[in-house]
Coordinates of C-alpha atoms in Angstrom, one line a residue:
Chain A
M284 CA -31.4 -23.9 -16.1
T285 CA -30.2 -25.9 -13.1
H286 CA -29.6 -22.8 -11.0
S287 CA -33.2 -22.2 -10.5
A288 CA -33.4 -25.6 -8.7
P289 CA -33.3 -25.4 -4.9
Q290 CA -29.7 -25.0 -3.7
P291 CA -28.1 -27.6 -1.4
P292 CA -27.4 -26.6 2.2
V293 CA -23.8 -25.5 2.8
C294 CA -21.4 -26.9 5.4
V295 CA -18.5 -24.6 6.2
L296 CA -15.5 -26.2 7.9
G297 CA -13.5 -23.5 9.7
L298 CA -14.9 -20.2 10.9
G299 CA -12.0 -17.8 10.6
L300 CA -12.2 -14.6 8.6
I301 CA -13.2 -16.2 5.3
G302 CA -15.2 -19.2 6.6
G303 CA -17.0 -17.2 9.3
S304 CA -17.8 -14.4 6.8
L305 CA -19.1 -17.0 4.4
L306 CA -21.3 -18.6 7.1
R307 CA -22.8 -15.2 7.9
S308 CA -23.2 -14.0 4.3
L309 CA -25.1 -17.2 3.2
H310 CA -27.2 -17.3 6.4
D311 CA -28.1 -13.7 6.2
G312 CA -29.0 -14.2 2.5
G313 CA -31.4 -17.0 3.4
R314 CA -29.5 -20.1 2.5
R315 CA -29.4 -23.1 4.9
V316 CA -25.8 -23.2 6.2
F317 CA -24.0 -24.7 9.2
G318 CA -20.4 -24.6 10.3
Y319 CA -17.7 -26.3 12.3
N320 CA -14.8 -24.8 14.2
R321 CA -12.2 -26.4 16.5
S322 CA -12.4 -23.6 19.0
A323 CA -15.3 -23.6 21.4
E324 CA -14.9 -19.9 21.9
T325 CA -15.5 -19.2 18.2
V326 CA -18.4 -21.6 18.0
S327 CA -20.0 -20.1 21.1
A328 CA -19.5 -16.5 19.6
A329 CA -21.1 -17.7 16.4
G330 CA -24.0 -19.3 18.2
A331 CA -24.6 -16.2 20.3
D332 CA -24.8 -14.2 17.0
G333 CA -27.5 -16.6 15.8
Y334 CA -25.5 -18.9 13.6
D335 CA -25.6 -22.7 13.5
A336 CA -22.1 -23.9 14.5
S337 CA -20.5 -26.9 16.2
T338 CA -17.1 -28.1 17.6
D339 CA -17.9 -31.7 16.6
L340 CA -16.4 -32.4 13.2
V341 CA -17.7 -36.0 12.9
A342 CA -21.3 -34.9 13.8
T343 CA -21.0 -32.0 11.4
L344 CA -19.8 -34.2 8.5
S345 CA -22.4 -36.9 9.2
R346 CA -25.1 -34.2 9.0
A347 CA -23.5 -32.9 5.7
A348 CA -23.7 -36.4 4.3
Q349 CA -27.3 -36.9 5.3
E350 CA -28.3 -33.5 3.8
S351 CA -26.1 -33.8 0.7
A352 CA -24.6 -30.5 1.7
L353 CA -21.9 -28.6 -0.3
I354 CA -18.9 -28.8 2.0
V355 CA -16.5 -25.8 2.1
L356 CA -13.0 -26.3 3.3
A357 CA -12.1 -23.1 5.1
T358 CA -9.6 -24.3 7.7
P359 CA -5.9 -23.2 7.6
A360 CA -3.9 -24.9 4.8
T361 CA -1.8 -26.9 7.3
T362 CA -4.9 -28.8 8.6
I363 CA -6.4 -29.7 5.2
D364 CA -5.0 -33.2 5.1
A365 CA -6.5 -34.2 8.5
I366 CA -9.9 -32.7 7.5
L367 CA -9.8 -34.5 4.2
D368 CA -9.3 -37.8 6.1
Q369 CA -12.5 -37.2 8.0
I370 CA -14.4 -36.2 4.9
A371 CA -13.3 -39.3 3.1
T372 CA -14.7 -41.3 6.0
Y373 CA -17.9 -39.5 6.9
A374 CA -19.0 -37.6 3.8
P375 CA -17.2 -38.9 0.8
N376 CA -20.1 -38.2 -1.7
C377 CA -20.8 -34.6 -0.9
P378 CA -19.9 -31.9 -3.4
L379 CA -16.7 -30.3 -2.1
T380 CA -14.9 -26.9 -2.5
D381 CA -12.4 -24.9 -0.6
V382 CA -11.4 -21.2 -0.1
V383 CA -7.6 -21.8 0.3
S384 CA -5.4 -19.2 -1.4
V385 CA -3.5 -21.8 -3.5
K386 CA -5.3 -24.2 -5.8
Q387 CA -2.9 -26.8 -7.2
Q388 CA -1.7 -28.1 -3.8
V389 CA -5.2 -28.5 -2.5
A390 CA -6.3 -30.2 -5.7
D391 CA -3.4 -32.7 -5.2
Q392 CA -4.3 -33.3 -1.6
V393 CA -8.0 -33.9 -2.6
Y394 CA -6.8 -36.3 -5.3
A395 CA -4.6 -38.2 -2.8
H396 CA -7.7 -38.7 -0.6
G397 CA -9.8 -40.0 -3.6
L398 CA -12.2 -37.1 -3.4
S399 CA -11.5 -35.4 -6.8
E400 CA -14.7 -36.5 -8.5
N401 CA -16.9 -34.1 -6.5
F402 CA -14.3 -31.4 -6.0
V403 CA -14.1 -28.0 -7.6
G404 CA -11.7 -25.6 -5.8
G405 CA -12.4 -21.9 -5.2
H406 CA -10.6 -18.8 -3.9
P407 CA -12.4 -15.6 -2.9
M408 CA -10.0 -12.8 -3.3
A409 CA -11.0 -11.0 -0.2
G410 CA -9.4 -10.6 3.2
S411 CA -7.9 -8.1 5.6
A412 CA -5.0 -7.9 8.0
E413 CA -7.6 -8.9 10.7
S414 CA -8.5 -12.5 11.7
G415 CA -10.9 -14.4 13.9
W416 CA -14.7 -14.4 14.4
Q417 CA -14.7 -10.7 15.5
A418 CA -13.3 -9.7 12.1
T419 CA -15.9 -11.7 10.1
D420 CA -18.2 -9.6 7.9
P421 CA -21.2 -10.8 5.9
G422 CA -20.4 -8.2 3.3
L423 CA -16.7 -9.3 2.9
F424 CA -17.3 -10.8 -0.6
T425 CA -19.6 -8.2 -2.1
G426 CA -18.0 -7.2 -5.4
A427 CA -14.9 -9.3 -4.8
V428 CA -13.5 -11.7 -7.3
W429 CA -14.1 -15.4 -6.5
V430 CA -12.0 -17.7 -8.6
V431 CA -13.7 -21.1 -9.3
A432 CA -11.2 -23.7 -10.5
T433 CA -12.0 -24.7 -14.0
D434 CA -9.6 -27.6 -14.7
D435 CA -10.3 -30.1 -17.5
G436 CA -12.7 -32.8 -16.4
A437 CA -14.3 -30.7 -13.7
D438 CA -17.9 -31.9 -12.8
P439 CA -20.2 -29.4 -14.3
Q440 CA -22.9 -29.8 -11.6
V441 CA -20.4 -29.3 -8.8
W442 CA -18.9 -26.4 -10.7
R443 CA -22.4 -24.8 -10.9
A444 CA -23.0 -25.3 -7.2
V445 CA -19.7 -23.7 -6.3
A446 CA -20.2 -20.8 -8.6
Q447 CA -23.7 -20.3 -7.3
L448 CA -22.3 -20.3 -3.7
A449 CA -19.9 -17.5 -4.7
L450 CA -22.7 -15.5 -6.5
D451 CA -24.9 -15.8 -3.4
T452 CA -22.3 -13.9 -1.4
G453 CA -22.3 -11.1 -4.0
A454 CA -18.9 -12.1 -5.5
R455 CA -17.9 -12.0 -9.2
V456 CA -17.1 -15.5 -10.5
I457 CA -13.9 -15.8 -12.6
P458 CA -13.0 -19.3 -13.9
A459 CA -9.3 -20.2 -14.1
A460 CA -7.2 -23.3 -14.1
S461 CA -5.6 -24.2 -10.8
D462 CA -2.0 -23.8 -11.9
E463 CA -2.8 -20.5 -13.8
H464 CA -4.5 -19.2 -10.6
D465 CA -1.4 -20.0 -8.6
R466 CA 1.0 -18.2 -10.9
A467 CA -1.3 -15.2 -11.0
V468 CA -1.7 -14.9 -7.2
A469 CA 2.0 -15.4 -6.6
G470 CA 2.5 -12.1 -8.5
I471 CA -0.5 -10.1 -7.4
S472 CA -1.1 -11.4 -3.8
H473 CA 1.9 -13.3 -2.4
L474 CA 4.7 -11.2 -3.7
P475 CA 3.1 -8.0 -2.3
H476 CA 3.3 -9.6 1.1
L477 CA 7.1 -9.9 0.8
T478 CA 7.7 -6.5 -0.8
A479 CA 5.5 -5.0 2.0
A480 CA 7.6 -6.9 4.6
V481 CA 10.9 -5.8 3.2
T482 CA 9.7 -2.2 2.9
A483 CA 8.7 -2.2 6.5
V484 CA 11.9 -3.7 7.7
V485 CA 14.2 -1.4 5.8
G486 CA 12.2 1.7 6.8
A487 CA 12.0 0.8 10.5
G488 CA 15.7 0.1 10.4
E489 CA 16.3 3.8 9.9
G490 CA 15.1 4.4 13.4
E491 CA 12.3 6.0 15.4
L492 CA 12.6 9.4 13.7
A493 CA 12.1 7.7 10.3
L494 CA 9.0 5.9 11.4
R495 CA 7.6 9.2 12.8
L496 CA 8.2 10.8 9.3
A497 CA 6.5 7.9 7.6
A498 CA 3.4 9.1 5.6
G499 CA 1.0 7.5 3.0
S500 CA 3.6 5.7 0.9
F501 CA 4.9 3.7 3.8
R502 CA 1.5 3.3 5.5
D503 CA -0.1 1.8 2.4
G504 CA 3.0 0.0 1.1
T505 CA 3.5 -2.0 4.3
R506 CA -0.1 -2.6 5.3
V507 CA -0.3 -6.3 4.6
A508 CA 3.0 -6.9 6.5
G509 CA 0.8 -6.6 9.6
T510 CA -1.2 -9.8 8.8
A511 CA -0.6 -12.6 11.4
P512 CA 2.7 -14.2 10.4
H513 CA 1.5 -17.8 10.6
L514 CA -1.3 -16.9 8.1
Q515 CA 1.1 -15.3 5.7
Q516 CA 3.6 -18.1 6.0
A517 CA 0.9 -20.8 5.4
M518 CA -0.3 -18.9 2.3
L519 CA 3.0 -18.1 0.8
E520 CA 4.8 -21.3 1.5
A521 CA 2.0 -23.4 -0.1
N522 CA 2.7 -21.5 -3.3
S523 CA 6.5 -21.7 -3.2
T524 CA 7.3 -22.7 -6.8
A525 CA 5.3 -19.8 -8.3
L526 CA 6.5 -17.4 -5.6
L527 CA 10.1 -18.2 -6.2
A528 CA 9.8 -17.2 -9.8
A529 CA 8.1 -13.9 -8.9
L530 CA 10.7 -13.2 -6.2
G531 CA 13.6 -13.9 -8.5
E532 CA 12.2 -11.4 -11.1
T533 CA 11.7 -8.9 -8.3
I534 CA 15.4 -9.2 -7.2
D535 CA 16.6 -8.9 -10.8
R536 CA 14.6 -5.8 -11.4
L537 CA 15.6 -4.1 -8.2
T538 CA 19.3 -5.0 -8.9
F539 CA 19.0 -3.4 -12.3
A540 CA 17.5 -0.3 -10.7
R541 CA 20.3 -0.2 -8.1
D542 CA 22.9 -0.5 -10.8
Q543 CA 21.3 2.2 -13.0
L544 CA 21.0 4.6 -10.0
R545 CA 24.6 4.0 -9.1
D546 CA 26.1 4.2 -12.6
A547 CA 23.8 6.6 -14.4
G548 CA 22.2 8.5 -11.5
T549 CA 18.6 7.6 -12.6
V550 CA 15.7 5.3 -11.6
E551 CA 14.0 6.0 -14.9
T552 CA 13.4 2.4 -16.1
L553 CA 11.8 1.0 -12.9
V554 CA 9.7 4.1 -12.2
A555 CA 8.4 4.2 -15.8
D556 CA 7.7 0.5 -15.9
G557 CA 6.0 0.7 -12.5
F558 CA 3.9 3.6 -13.6
R559 CA 2.7 1.8 -16.8
A560 CA 1.9 -1.3 -14.8
R561 CA -0.1 0.5 -12.2
K562 CA -2.1 2.5 -14.8
H563 CA -2.8 -0.8 -16.7
Y564 CA -4.2 -2.2 -13.4
E565 CA -6.3 0.9 -12.7
K566 CA -7.8 0.7 -16.2
I567 CA -8.7 -3.0 -15.8
H568 CA -10.4 -2.3 -12.5
A569 CA -12.2 0.8 -13.7
A570 CA -14.0 -1.4 -16.3
T571 CA -17.6 -1.9 -15.1
D572 CA -19.1 -3.7 -18.1
E573 CA -17.9 -7.2 -17.7
P574 CA -19.5 -9.5 -20.3
A575 CA -21.2 -12.7 -19.1
I576 CA -19.8 -16.1 -20.2
S577 CA -22.5 -17.6 -22.4
V578 CA -21.2 -21.2 -22.7
E579 CA -23.0 -23.7 -20.5
P580 CA -21.0 -25.8 -18.0
G581 CA -20.9 -29.4 -19.4
S582 CA -21.0 -28.5 -23.1
T583 CA -18.1 -29.9 -25.1
G584 CA -14.8 -28.1 -24.3
W585 CA -16.5 -25.8 -21.8
E586 CA -13.6 -25.7 -19.4
A587 CA -11.2 -24.2 -22.0
A588 CA -13.9 -21.9 -23.3
F589 CA -14.5 -20.6 -19.7
R590 CA -10.8 -20.1 -19.1
N591 CA -10.4 -18.2 -22.4
A592 CA -13.4 -16.0 -21.7
A593 CA -12.1 -15.1 -18.2
R594 CA -8.7 -14.1 -19.7
T595 CA -10.4 -11.6 -21.9
G596 CA -12.5 -10.1 -19.1
A597 CA -15.7 -12.1 -18.9
V598 CA -17.4 -13.4 -15.7
W599 CA -19.9 -16.2 -14.9
T600 CA -23.2 -14.8 -13.8
G601 CA -25.2 -18.0 -13.4
Chain B
M101 CA 7.8 35.3 22.8
T102 CA 8.5 36.3 19.2
H103 CA 5.7 34.2 17.8
S104 CA 3.1 36.5 19.2
A105 CA 4.6 39.2 16.9
P106 CA 2.9 39.8 13.5
Q107 CA 4.0 37.1 11.1
P108 CA 5.7 38.2 7.8
P109 CA 3.9 37.8 4.6
V110 CA 4.7 34.6 2.7
C111 CA 5.8 34.3 -1.0
V112 CA 5.3 30.8 -2.4
L113 CA 7.3 30.1 -5.6
G114 CA 5.7 27.2 -7.4
L115 CA 2.0 26.3 -7.2
G116 CA 1.9 22.6 -7.7
L117 CA 0.3 20.2 -5.2
I118 CA 2.5 21.3 -2.3
G119 CA 3.0 25.0 -3.1
G120 CA -0.6 25.5 -4.2
S121 CA -2.0 23.8 -1.2
L122 CA 0.3 25.9 1.0
L123 CA -0.9 29.1 -0.7
R124 CA -4.5 28.1 -0.1
S125 CA -4.0 26.9 3.5
L126 CA -2.2 30.1 4.6
H127 CA -4.6 32.4 2.7
D128 CA -7.7 30.6 4.1
G129 CA -6.2 30.9 7.6
G130 CA -5.9 34.6 7.3
R131 CA -2.2 35.1 6.5
R132 CA -1.0 37.4 3.8
V133 CA 0.4 35.3 1.1
F134 CA 1.2 35.6 -2.6
G135 CA 2.5 33.1 -5.2
Y136 CA 4.3 32.7 -8.4
N137 CA 4.0 29.9 -11.0
R138 CA 5.5 29.6 -14.5
S139 CA 2.2 28.4 -16.1
A140 CA -0.3 31.1 -17.0
E141 CA -3.0 28.4 -16.7
T142 CA -2.2 27.6 -13.1
V143 CA -2.0 31.3 -12.2
S144 CA -5.3 32.0 -13.8
A145 CA -6.9 29.1 -12.1
A146 CA -5.5 30.3 -8.7
G147 CA -6.7 33.9 -9.4
A148 CA -10.2 32.6 -10.3
D149 CA -10.3 30.8 -7.0
G150 CA -9.5 34.1 -5.2
Y151 CA -5.8 33.7 -4.6
D152 CA -3.0 36.3 -5.3
A153 CA -0.7 34.7 -7.9
S154 CA 1.5 35.9 -10.8
T155 CA 3.6 34.5 -13.7
D156 CA 6.2 37.3 -13.2
L157 CA 9.1 35.9 -11.1
V158 CA 11.1 39.2 -11.0
A159 CA 8.0 41.2 -9.9
T160 CA 7.1 38.6 -7.3
L161 CA 10.6 38.5 -5.9
S162 CA 10.8 42.3 -5.8
R163 CA 7.6 42.5 -3.9
A164 CA 8.9 39.8 -1.5
A165 CA 12.0 41.9 -0.9
Q166 CA 9.9 45.1 -0.3
E167 CA 7.6 43.3 2.2
S168 CA 10.4 41.2 3.8
A169 CA 8.3 38.2 3.0
L170 CA 9.3 34.6 3.9
I171 CA 10.0 33.0 0.6
V172 CA 9.0 29.3 0.1
L173 CA 10.7 27.4 -2.7
A174 CA 8.1 25.0 -4.0
T175 CA 9.2 24.5 -7.6
P176 CA 10.4 21.1 -8.9
A177 CA 13.9 20.2 -7.7
T178 CA 15.3 20.5 -11.2
T179 CA 14.5 24.3 -11.3
I180 CA 15.9 25.2 -7.9
D181 CA 19.2 26.5 -9.2
A182 CA 17.6 28.9 -11.7
I183 CA 15.2 30.2 -9.0
L184 CA 18.0 30.7 -6.5
D185 CA 19.9 32.8 -9.1
Q186 CA 16.9 35.1 -9.2
I187 CA 16.4 35.2 -5.5
A188 CA 20.1 36.1 -5.0
T189 CA 19.6 39.0 -7.4
Y190 CA 16.1 40.3 -6.4
A191 CA 15.5 39.2 -2.8
P192 CA 18.8 38.2 -1.2
N193 CA 17.8 39.3 2.3
C194 CA 14.5 37.6 2.7
P195 CA 14.1 34.6 5.0
L196 CA 14.0 31.5 2.9
T197 CA 12.7 28.0 3.2
D198 CA 11.7 25.2 0.8
V199 CA 9.4 22.2 0.6
V200 CA 11.6 19.9 -1.4
S201 CA 11.7 16.2 -0.3
V202 CA 15.5 16.1 0.1
K203 CA 17.2 18.5 2.4
Q204 CA 21.0 18.2 2.0
Q205 CA 21.1 18.8 -1.8
V206 CA 19.0 22.0 -1.5
A207 CA 21.1 23.2 1.4
D208 CA 24.2 22.8 -0.7
Q209 CA 22.6 24.7 -3.6
V210 CA 21.5 27.5 -1.3
Y211 CA 25.1 27.7 0.1
A212 CA 26.5 27.9 -3.5
H213 CA 24.3 30.9 -4.1
G214 CA 25.4 32.7 -0.9
L215 CA 22.0 32.5 0.6
S216 CA 22.6 30.2 3.6
E217 CA 22.4 32.8 6.3
N218 CA 18.6 33.3 6.0
F219 CA 17.8 29.8 5.0
V220 CA 16.1 27.0 7.0
G221 CA 14.9 24.1 4.9
G222 CA 11.6 22.3 5.4
H223 CA 9.7 19.2 4.2
P224 CA 6.0 18.7 4.7
M225 CA 5.4 14.9 4.6
A226 CA 2.2 15.2 2.6
G227 CA 1.3 14.4 -0.9
S228 CA -0.7 12.2 -3.1
A229 CA -0.5 10.5 -6.5
E230 CA -2.3 13.6 -7.9
S231 CA -0.6 16.8 -9.1
G232 CA -1.5 20.3 -10.4
W233 CA -3.7 23.1 -9.1
Q234 CA -6.8 20.9 -9.4
A235 CA -5.3 18.6 -6.8
T236 CA -4.4 21.3 -4.3
D237 CA -6.1 21.1 -0.9
P238 CA -5.9 23.7 1.9
G239 CA -6.3 20.8 4.4
L240 CA -3.4 18.8 2.9
F241 CA -1.1 19.5 5.8
T242 CA -3.5 19.1 8.7
G243 CA -2.0 16.6 11.1
A244 CA 0.9 15.9 8.7
V245 CA 4.5 15.9 9.8
W246 CA 6.5 19.0 8.7
V247 CA 10.3 18.5 9.1
V248 CA 12.1 21.8 9.8
A249 CA 15.8 21.5 9.1
T250 CA 17.7 22.0 12.4
D251 CA 21.4 22.0 11.4
D252 CA 24.1 23.5 13.6
G253 CA 24.2 27.3 13.1
A254 CA 20.6 27.7 11.9
D255 CA 19.3 31.2 12.4
P256 CA 16.8 31.0 15.3
Q257 CA 14.6 33.7 14.0
V258 CA 14.3 32.2 10.6
W259 CA 13.8 28.8 12.2
R260 CA 10.9 30.2 14.2
A261 CA 9.3 31.8 11.1
V262 CA 9.5 28.5 9.2
A263 CA 8.2 26.5 12.1
Q264 CA 5.3 28.9 12.5
L265 CA 4.5 28.7 8.8
A266 CA 4.2 24.9 9.2
L267 CA 2.1 25.3 12.4
D268 CA -0.2 27.7 10.6
T269 CA -1.1 25.0 8.1
G270 CA -2.1 22.6 10.9
A271 CA 1.1 20.5 10.6
R272 CA 3.2 18.9 13.4
V273 CA 6.7 20.3 13.4
I274 CA 9.6 17.8 13.8
P275 CA 13.2 19.2 13.9
A276 CA 15.9 17.1 12.2
A277 CA 19.3 17.6 10.7
S278 CA 19.3 17.7 6.9
D279 CA 21.4 14.6 6.4
E280 CA 19.4 12.6 9.0
H281 CA 16.2 13.6 7.3
D282 CA 17.5 12.4 3.9
R283 CA 18.5 9.0 5.3
A284 CA 15.1 8.6 7.0
V285 CA 13.1 9.5 3.9
A286 CA 15.2 7.3 1.7
G287 CA 13.8 4.4 3.9
I288 CA 10.3 5.4 4.5
S289 CA 9.4 7.4 1.5
H290 CA 11.7 6.9 -1.5
L291 CA 12.3 3.2 -1.2
P292 CA 8.5 2.6 -1.0
H293 CA 8.2 4.1 -4.5
L294 CA 10.6 1.5 -5.9
T295 CA 9.1 -1.4 -4.1
A296 CA 5.7 -0.3 -5.2
A297 CA 7.0 0.0 -8.8
V298 CA 8.6 -3.5 -8.8
T299 CA 5.5 -5.0 -7.3
A300 CA 3.3 -3.5 -10.0
V301 CA 5.6 -4.6 -12.8
V302 CA 6.0 -8.2 -11.6
G303 CA 2.3 -8.5 -10.9
A304 CA 1.3 -7.0 -14.2
G305 CA 3.8 -9.3 -16.0
E306 CA 1.6 -12.3 -15.0
G307 CA -1.0 -11.0 -17.5
E308 CA -4.6 -9.6 -17.7
L309 CA -6.1 -12.4 -15.6
A310 CA -3.7 -11.8 -12.8
L311 CA -4.5 -8.0 -12.7
R312 CA -8.2 -8.9 -12.6
L313 CA -7.6 -11.1 -9.5
A314 CA -5.6 -8.3 -7.8
A315 CA -7.2 -7.3 -4.5
G316 CA -6.2 -5.1 -1.6
S317 CA -2.6 -6.1 -1.2
F318 CA -1.8 -5.2 -4.8
R319 CA -4.0 -2.1 -4.8
D320 CA -2.4 -0.6 -1.7
G321 CA 1.1 -1.9 -2.3
T322 CA 1.4 -0.3 -5.7
R323 CA -0.5 2.9 -5.2
V324 CA 2.5 5.3 -5.2
A325 CA 3.8 3.7 -8.4
G326 CA 1.0 5.7 -10.1
T327 CA 2.6 9.1 -9.2
A328 CA 3.8 11.1 -12.3
P329 CA 7.1 9.5 -13.3
H330 CA 9.0 12.8 -13.6
L331 CA 8.0 13.8 -10.0
Q332 CA 9.2 10.4 -8.7
Q333 CA 12.4 10.6 -10.6
A334 CA 13.2 14.1 -9.4
M335 CA 12.6 13.2 -5.8
L336 CA 14.4 9.8 -5.7
E337 CA 17.4 10.8 -7.8
A338 CA 18.1 13.9 -5.7
N339 CA 18.5 11.5 -2.7
S340 CA 20.6 8.9 -4.6
T341 CA 23.3 8.2 -2.0
A342 CA 20.8 7.4 0.8
L343 CA 18.5 5.6 -1.5
L344 CA 21.3 3.4 -2.8
A345 CA 22.0 2.2 0.7
A346 CA 18.3 1.4 1.3
L347 CA 18.0 -0.3 -2.0
G348 CA 21.0 -2.5 -1.4
E349 CA 19.6 -3.6 2.0
T350 CA 16.3 -4.4 0.3
I351 CA 18.0 -6.6 -2.3
D352 CA 20.0 -8.4 0.4
R353 CA 16.9 -9.1 2.4
L354 CA 14.9 -10.3 -0.5
T355 CA 17.8 -12.5 -1.7
F356 CA 18.0 -14.1 1.8
A357 CA 14.2 -14.7 1.7
R358 CA 14.5 -16.2 -1.8
D359 CA 17.3 -18.5 -0.7
Q360 CA 15.4 -19.5 2.5
L361 CA 12.3 -20.3 0.5
R362 CA 14.2 -22.3 -2.0
D363 CA 16.4 -24.2 0.4
A364 CA 14.1 -24.6 3.5
G365 CA 10.6 -24.0 2.1
T366 CA 9.9 -21.1 4.4
V367 CA 9.6 -17.3 4.4
E368 CA 9.6 -17.1 8.2
T369 CA 12.4 -14.6 8.7
L370 CA 11.2 -11.9 6.3
V371 CA 7.5 -12.3 7.3
A372 CA 8.4 -12.2 11.0
D373 CA 10.7 -9.2 10.7
G374 CA 8.2 -7.3 8.5
F375 CA 5.4 -8.0 11.0
R376 CA 7.4 -6.6 13.9
A377 CA 8.4 -3.5 11.9
R378 CA 4.9 -2.8 10.8
K379 CA 3.6 -3.2 14.4
H380 CA 6.3 -0.9 15.6
Y381 CA 5.2 1.7 13.1
E382 CA 1.6 1.3 14.0
K383 CA 2.4 1.8 17.7
I384 CA 4.4 5.0 17.0
H385 CA 1.6 6.4 14.9
A386 CA -1.1 5.5 17.5
A387 CA 0.6 7.7 20.1
T388 CA -1.4 10.9 20.5
D389 CA 0.4 12.5 23.4
E390 CA 3.5 14.0 21.8
P391 CA 5.3 16.1 24.3
A392 CA 6.3 19.7 23.3
I393 CA 9.9 20.7 23.0
S394 CA 10.6 23.2 25.8
V395 CA 14.0 24.5 24.7
E396 CA 14.0 28.0 23.1
P397 CA 15.5 28.4 19.6
G398 CA 18.7 30.4 20.0
S399 CA 19.6 29.1 23.5
T400 CA 23.1 27.5 23.7
G401 CA 23.1 24.1 21.9
W402 CA 19.4 24.4 21.0
E403 CA 20.0 22.7 17.6
A404 CA 21.3 19.4 19.1
A405 CA 18.7 19.6 21.9
F406 CA 15.9 19.9 19.3
R407 CA 17.2 17.0 17.3
N408 CA 17.4 14.8 20.4
A409 CA 14.0 15.7 21.5
A410 CA 12.5 14.9 18.1
R411 CA 14.2 11.5 18.1
T412 CA 12.4 10.6 21.3
G413 CA 9.0 11.7 20.1
A414 CA 8.7 15.4 20.9
V415 CA 7.3 18.1 18.6
W416 CA 7.7 21.9 18.4
T417 CA 4.4 23.6 19.2
G418 CA 5.6 27.3 19.1

C-alpha cells in the first residue's frame, strides 16, 4: 500500500479561503507544507500565525522542485495561466493539483502548458461567503466532499497523492470525471448563486418595509448572493456552458409555473417537484454508511470503475 | 393608557405550528388562553402538555363570546370561510384577528361575513419547514416581526389588543396596510419558495452524484422547498396577484442574465445586483435601535402615520 509511504511536502499557491485553510489544516495535522501568496499582508499574517509562507513565487516553486512537493493551485481562476507559466519553467516535474471550482477549463489550461502528465485536478466542496486569511479555518474541510478528478489516463500515483491530501484534511474523497463534475456543480453550486441573487434583487425591489419583514426563507435563500462578486463571477463564468443549460431549464420551469399560476391559479407542479427534489437530497445526505471503493488506482479500467462506484454512493478511503 | 388594563382572554382557532406555538407562548407567559383544533390527536397532545384545548368549535366559540375573548384565526387558509360562518353565528361581537400569511384575501372574507368592524388582521413572520403540534415552540415568535394590519378605518381598540397579543409573545410589531403587506411578502417570502423549489429540481435533475456534491449553497438555497406542499400551495396561491408580478420580474432578470452569459460571457449584472440587495438586507437586519412609534392609535390620521413610521424603520412597543 503506497499510502503508508511518507507523503511528499505540499506547496500551496494562493492563501485565500481555500488555500489558506488547506495550509493550516495540513500544517496543524503534521504535514510539511509551505505556501505562496501575492499579498505581503496575507503572507505576514500567515507567518505571524506560525505558518511557512512567502511572496516570492519563483523561490517557492524552486523549493517545490527541489523537495518534489505536491503543488496545489489555489489562486483565483483568472491567474491560473500566469502561474502555470511559472510552474512549467521552475517546477515542471512536480505532481500538481488544484482547488478551482471548475475542472475541465483548468485541465485544458494545464494541457496547453504541457503539464498534464503529473496533473490530477481537485475540488473541495467547501467555502463560505467570507474570504481572505482572516476567514481561513483549518477545520473547513472536515466532513466536506473533495472531488478528485478521475479522467481516463490519470496517473495513479499522482491520483493517490491528491486523494491522500484531501483525506489528510478530513474530507471525503469522491472521484468524478472533469466534465461530469462541471455539469454537476453548475446545477448544485453555480445555479444556486444566480437564484439567490435574483431572489435578493426582486425582494429588495419591494422596498425597505419588505426587507424588514424578511424572515428565514429570504435569509437562507439569498445567503450566497453576499459572496464577493468577483469571486462569484470568476467561478460561474468559468463554467458558462454547463451553467447556461441549468439556467435555461430554470427559466423554463419558472415560466411554466408562472403560466400555471396565471391560468389555473395553482403552483402545484413546481412546489411538488421541488419538495420531492429536496427530500431526495436530504435522504442522500442523511446516509452515513458510505461504502469504500475497493478497486486499486492503476488496475485495468480503474478510472471508469472509480467513477461508477462514486455515482452509486461510494468514497475513496485510502 | 389602555394597555395597562387587564387583557382579554385569547381563543386560538387552529393549533398547527403557528396557532399551537401561540397558545403555548401566551399560556406560558401567564395569559388566559384556550384553543380549538379539528384533530382529536392534536387536542389530546395539547391537553397532555397542560394546555386548554377542545375539538368542539361551537362550544369554543360560545365560550369566547361569553368571555369577550380575542379570537385568533389560525386554521389553514382553505378553511377560513367555514370558520367565519361559525364565528358570525356564535361569537359575532368578539374582537378578531388572524395569522394567515396573506392579508387582503382574509380581510375580504371577513368583510363578506359582516365581521369587519371588530377585525384587525395580523401576520407573524415566523415558521419553519416543520408542522404539527410536535413542532410547536413557545419561543417561536421571540424577536420575530409581527405585522398588524393598519388599514384606514381600523378600530383602535381592536388594533391595540392585537398588537398587545403580538408583544406578549416577544414579537416586534410592524404596522402595514393589508395590500402593502401582500406585495412585500410576495417578494420576500412567497417568491423564495418558488426559487428554492426550482433550484432543488434543476440540481436534483443532474443526478445522484450532483446531490452528493451539494454543499452549503444548495442546502440553504433549497431549505424551504421541503415545507409540506399543501401548506406552500395554500400560502402562495392565496397571494397569486402579487406573486405573479414577482415571478414575472424573476423570469425577466434570469432571462437577461442568461442572454448576457451567452452573448458576453459574463454574469456581472445579476451577481452585482444580488450582492447589493443582500448587503442592503443585512444592514437593515443588523440595526438594533428601532425607534418606537409615538402616535396613539385612534388619533386623527393614525393609520397613515403608523404606516409611514413603519416604512422608515419604527416599531410599535405598546
